[in-house]
mmCIF file of C-alpha atoms in Angstrom:
data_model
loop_
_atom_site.group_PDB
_atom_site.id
_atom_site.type_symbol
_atom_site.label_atom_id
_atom_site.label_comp_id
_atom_site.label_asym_id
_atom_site.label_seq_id
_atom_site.Cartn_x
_atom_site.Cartn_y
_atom_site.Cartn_z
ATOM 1 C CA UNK A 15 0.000 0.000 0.000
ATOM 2 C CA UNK A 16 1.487 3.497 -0.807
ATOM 3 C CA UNK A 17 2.332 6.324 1.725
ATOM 4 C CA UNK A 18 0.046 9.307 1.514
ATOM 5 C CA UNK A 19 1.375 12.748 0.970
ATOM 6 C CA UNK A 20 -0.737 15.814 1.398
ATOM 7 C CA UNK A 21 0.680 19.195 -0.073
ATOM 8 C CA UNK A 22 -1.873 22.116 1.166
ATOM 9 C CA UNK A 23 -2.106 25.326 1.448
ATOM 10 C CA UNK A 24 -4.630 27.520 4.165
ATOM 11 C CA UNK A 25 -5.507 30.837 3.962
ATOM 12 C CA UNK A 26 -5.342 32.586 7.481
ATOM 13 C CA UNK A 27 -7.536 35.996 7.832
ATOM 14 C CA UNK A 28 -5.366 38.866 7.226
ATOM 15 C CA UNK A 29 -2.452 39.374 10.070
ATOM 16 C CA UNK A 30 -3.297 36.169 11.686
ATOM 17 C CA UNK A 31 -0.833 34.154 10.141
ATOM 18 C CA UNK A 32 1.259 34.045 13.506
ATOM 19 C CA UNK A 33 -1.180 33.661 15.557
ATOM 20 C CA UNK A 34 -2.610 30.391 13.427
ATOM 21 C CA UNK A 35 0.617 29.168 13.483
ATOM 22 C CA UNK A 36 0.976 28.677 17.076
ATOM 23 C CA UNK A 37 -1.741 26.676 17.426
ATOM 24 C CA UNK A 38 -0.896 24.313 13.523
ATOM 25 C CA UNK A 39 2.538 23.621 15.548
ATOM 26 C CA UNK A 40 1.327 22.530 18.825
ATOM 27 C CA UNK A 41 -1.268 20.206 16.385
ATOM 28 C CA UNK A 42 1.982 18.705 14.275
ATOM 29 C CA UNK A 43 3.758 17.839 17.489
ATOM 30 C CA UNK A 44 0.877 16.289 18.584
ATOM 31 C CA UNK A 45 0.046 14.660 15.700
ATOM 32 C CA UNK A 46 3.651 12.970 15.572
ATOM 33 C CA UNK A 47 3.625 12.089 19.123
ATOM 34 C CA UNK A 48 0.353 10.466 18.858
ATOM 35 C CA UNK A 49 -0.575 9.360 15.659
ATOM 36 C CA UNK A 50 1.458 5.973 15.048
ATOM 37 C CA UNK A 51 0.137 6.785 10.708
ATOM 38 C CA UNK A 52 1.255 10.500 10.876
ATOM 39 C CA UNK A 53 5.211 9.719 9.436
ATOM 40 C CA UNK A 54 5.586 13.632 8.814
ATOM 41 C CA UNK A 55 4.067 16.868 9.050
ATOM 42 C CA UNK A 56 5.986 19.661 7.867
ATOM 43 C CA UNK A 57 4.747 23.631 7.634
ATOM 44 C CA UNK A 58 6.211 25.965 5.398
ATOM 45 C CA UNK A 59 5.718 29.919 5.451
ATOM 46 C CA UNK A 60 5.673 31.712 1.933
ATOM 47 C CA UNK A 61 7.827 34.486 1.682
ATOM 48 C CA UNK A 62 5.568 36.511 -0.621
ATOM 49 C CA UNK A 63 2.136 35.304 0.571
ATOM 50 C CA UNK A 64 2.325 36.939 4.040
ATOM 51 C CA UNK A 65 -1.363 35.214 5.032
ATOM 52 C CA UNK A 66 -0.433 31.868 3.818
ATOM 53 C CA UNK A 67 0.881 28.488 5.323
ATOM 54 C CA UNK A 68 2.157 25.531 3.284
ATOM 55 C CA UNK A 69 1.752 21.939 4.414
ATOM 56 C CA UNK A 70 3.925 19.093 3.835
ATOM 57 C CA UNK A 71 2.210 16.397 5.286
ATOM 58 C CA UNK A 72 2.826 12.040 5.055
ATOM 59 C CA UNK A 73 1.293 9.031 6.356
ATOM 60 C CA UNK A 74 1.329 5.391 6.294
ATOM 61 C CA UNK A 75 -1.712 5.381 4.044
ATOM 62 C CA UNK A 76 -5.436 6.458 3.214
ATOM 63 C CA UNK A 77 -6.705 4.836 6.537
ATOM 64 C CA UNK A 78 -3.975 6.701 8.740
ATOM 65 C CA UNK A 79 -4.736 10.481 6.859
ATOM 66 C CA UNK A 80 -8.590 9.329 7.698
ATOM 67 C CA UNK A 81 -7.654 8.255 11.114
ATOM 68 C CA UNK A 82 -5.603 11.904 11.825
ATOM 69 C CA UNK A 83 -8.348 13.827 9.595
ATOM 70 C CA UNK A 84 -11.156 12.824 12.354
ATOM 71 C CA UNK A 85 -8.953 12.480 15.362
ATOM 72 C CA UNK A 86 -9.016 14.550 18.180
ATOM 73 C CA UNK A 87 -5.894 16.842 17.849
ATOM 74 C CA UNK A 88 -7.624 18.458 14.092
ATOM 75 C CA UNK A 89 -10.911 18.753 16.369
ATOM 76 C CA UNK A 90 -8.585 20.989 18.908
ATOM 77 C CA UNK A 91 -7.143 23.027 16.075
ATOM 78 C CA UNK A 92 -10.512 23.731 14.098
ATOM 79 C CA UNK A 93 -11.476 24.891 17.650
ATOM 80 C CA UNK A 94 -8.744 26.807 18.562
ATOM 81 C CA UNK A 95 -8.085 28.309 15.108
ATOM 82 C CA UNK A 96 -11.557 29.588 15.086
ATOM 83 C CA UNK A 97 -11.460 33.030 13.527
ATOM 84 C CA UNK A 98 -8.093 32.731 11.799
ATOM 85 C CA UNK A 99 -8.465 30.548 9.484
ATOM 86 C CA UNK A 100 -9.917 31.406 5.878
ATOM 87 C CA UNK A 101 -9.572 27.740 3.345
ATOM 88 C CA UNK A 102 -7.632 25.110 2.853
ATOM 89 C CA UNK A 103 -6.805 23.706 -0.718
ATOM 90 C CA UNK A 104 -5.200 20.346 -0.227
ATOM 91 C CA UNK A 105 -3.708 17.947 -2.479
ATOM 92 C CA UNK A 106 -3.612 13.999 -2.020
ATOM 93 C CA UNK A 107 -0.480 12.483 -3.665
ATOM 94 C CA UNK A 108 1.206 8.809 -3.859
ATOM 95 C CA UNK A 109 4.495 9.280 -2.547
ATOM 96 C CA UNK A 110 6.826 7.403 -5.120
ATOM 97 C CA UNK A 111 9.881 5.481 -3.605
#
């Protein structure tokens, strides 16, 4: 079965970007730390899009990206991040090794 790679990019309302940010990091360390699918989840800041936020994301597979998508720790960030965050655009991808 093939890892799972998600590329997206959010949208934060406009000067939030920071503040979003505190909260996606805490959510990536505990996605790591407790989801045994989660194999990375990297975020990237655009230089020239100063309200935008790149994700690098992998997993095991379908079921673990399903498994993180409806876990608890997203629940905690859409709660959170209430307010700052505008859309999401994501990408699903077969990682090829």
């Amino acid at each position: 079965m093939p890892k799972l790679a998600i590329v997206a990019t959010i949208a934060t309302a406009p000067g939030k970007r920071d503040e979003y940010l505190k909260h996606l990091r805490a959510h990536g360390e505990r996605c790591r730390a407790t989801e045994p699918g989660t194999l990375g989840f990297e975020i990237l800041v655009p230089h020239d899009q100063p309200d935008s936020i790149m994700l690098y994301e992998l997993y095991a597979s379908s079921e673990a990206f399903d498994a993180h998508w409806n876990g608890p720790s997203i629940q905690q960030l859409r709660k959170e991040g209430e307010g700052l965050f505008v859309s999401l655009k994501a990408t699903r991808c077969d990682l090829v090794e």
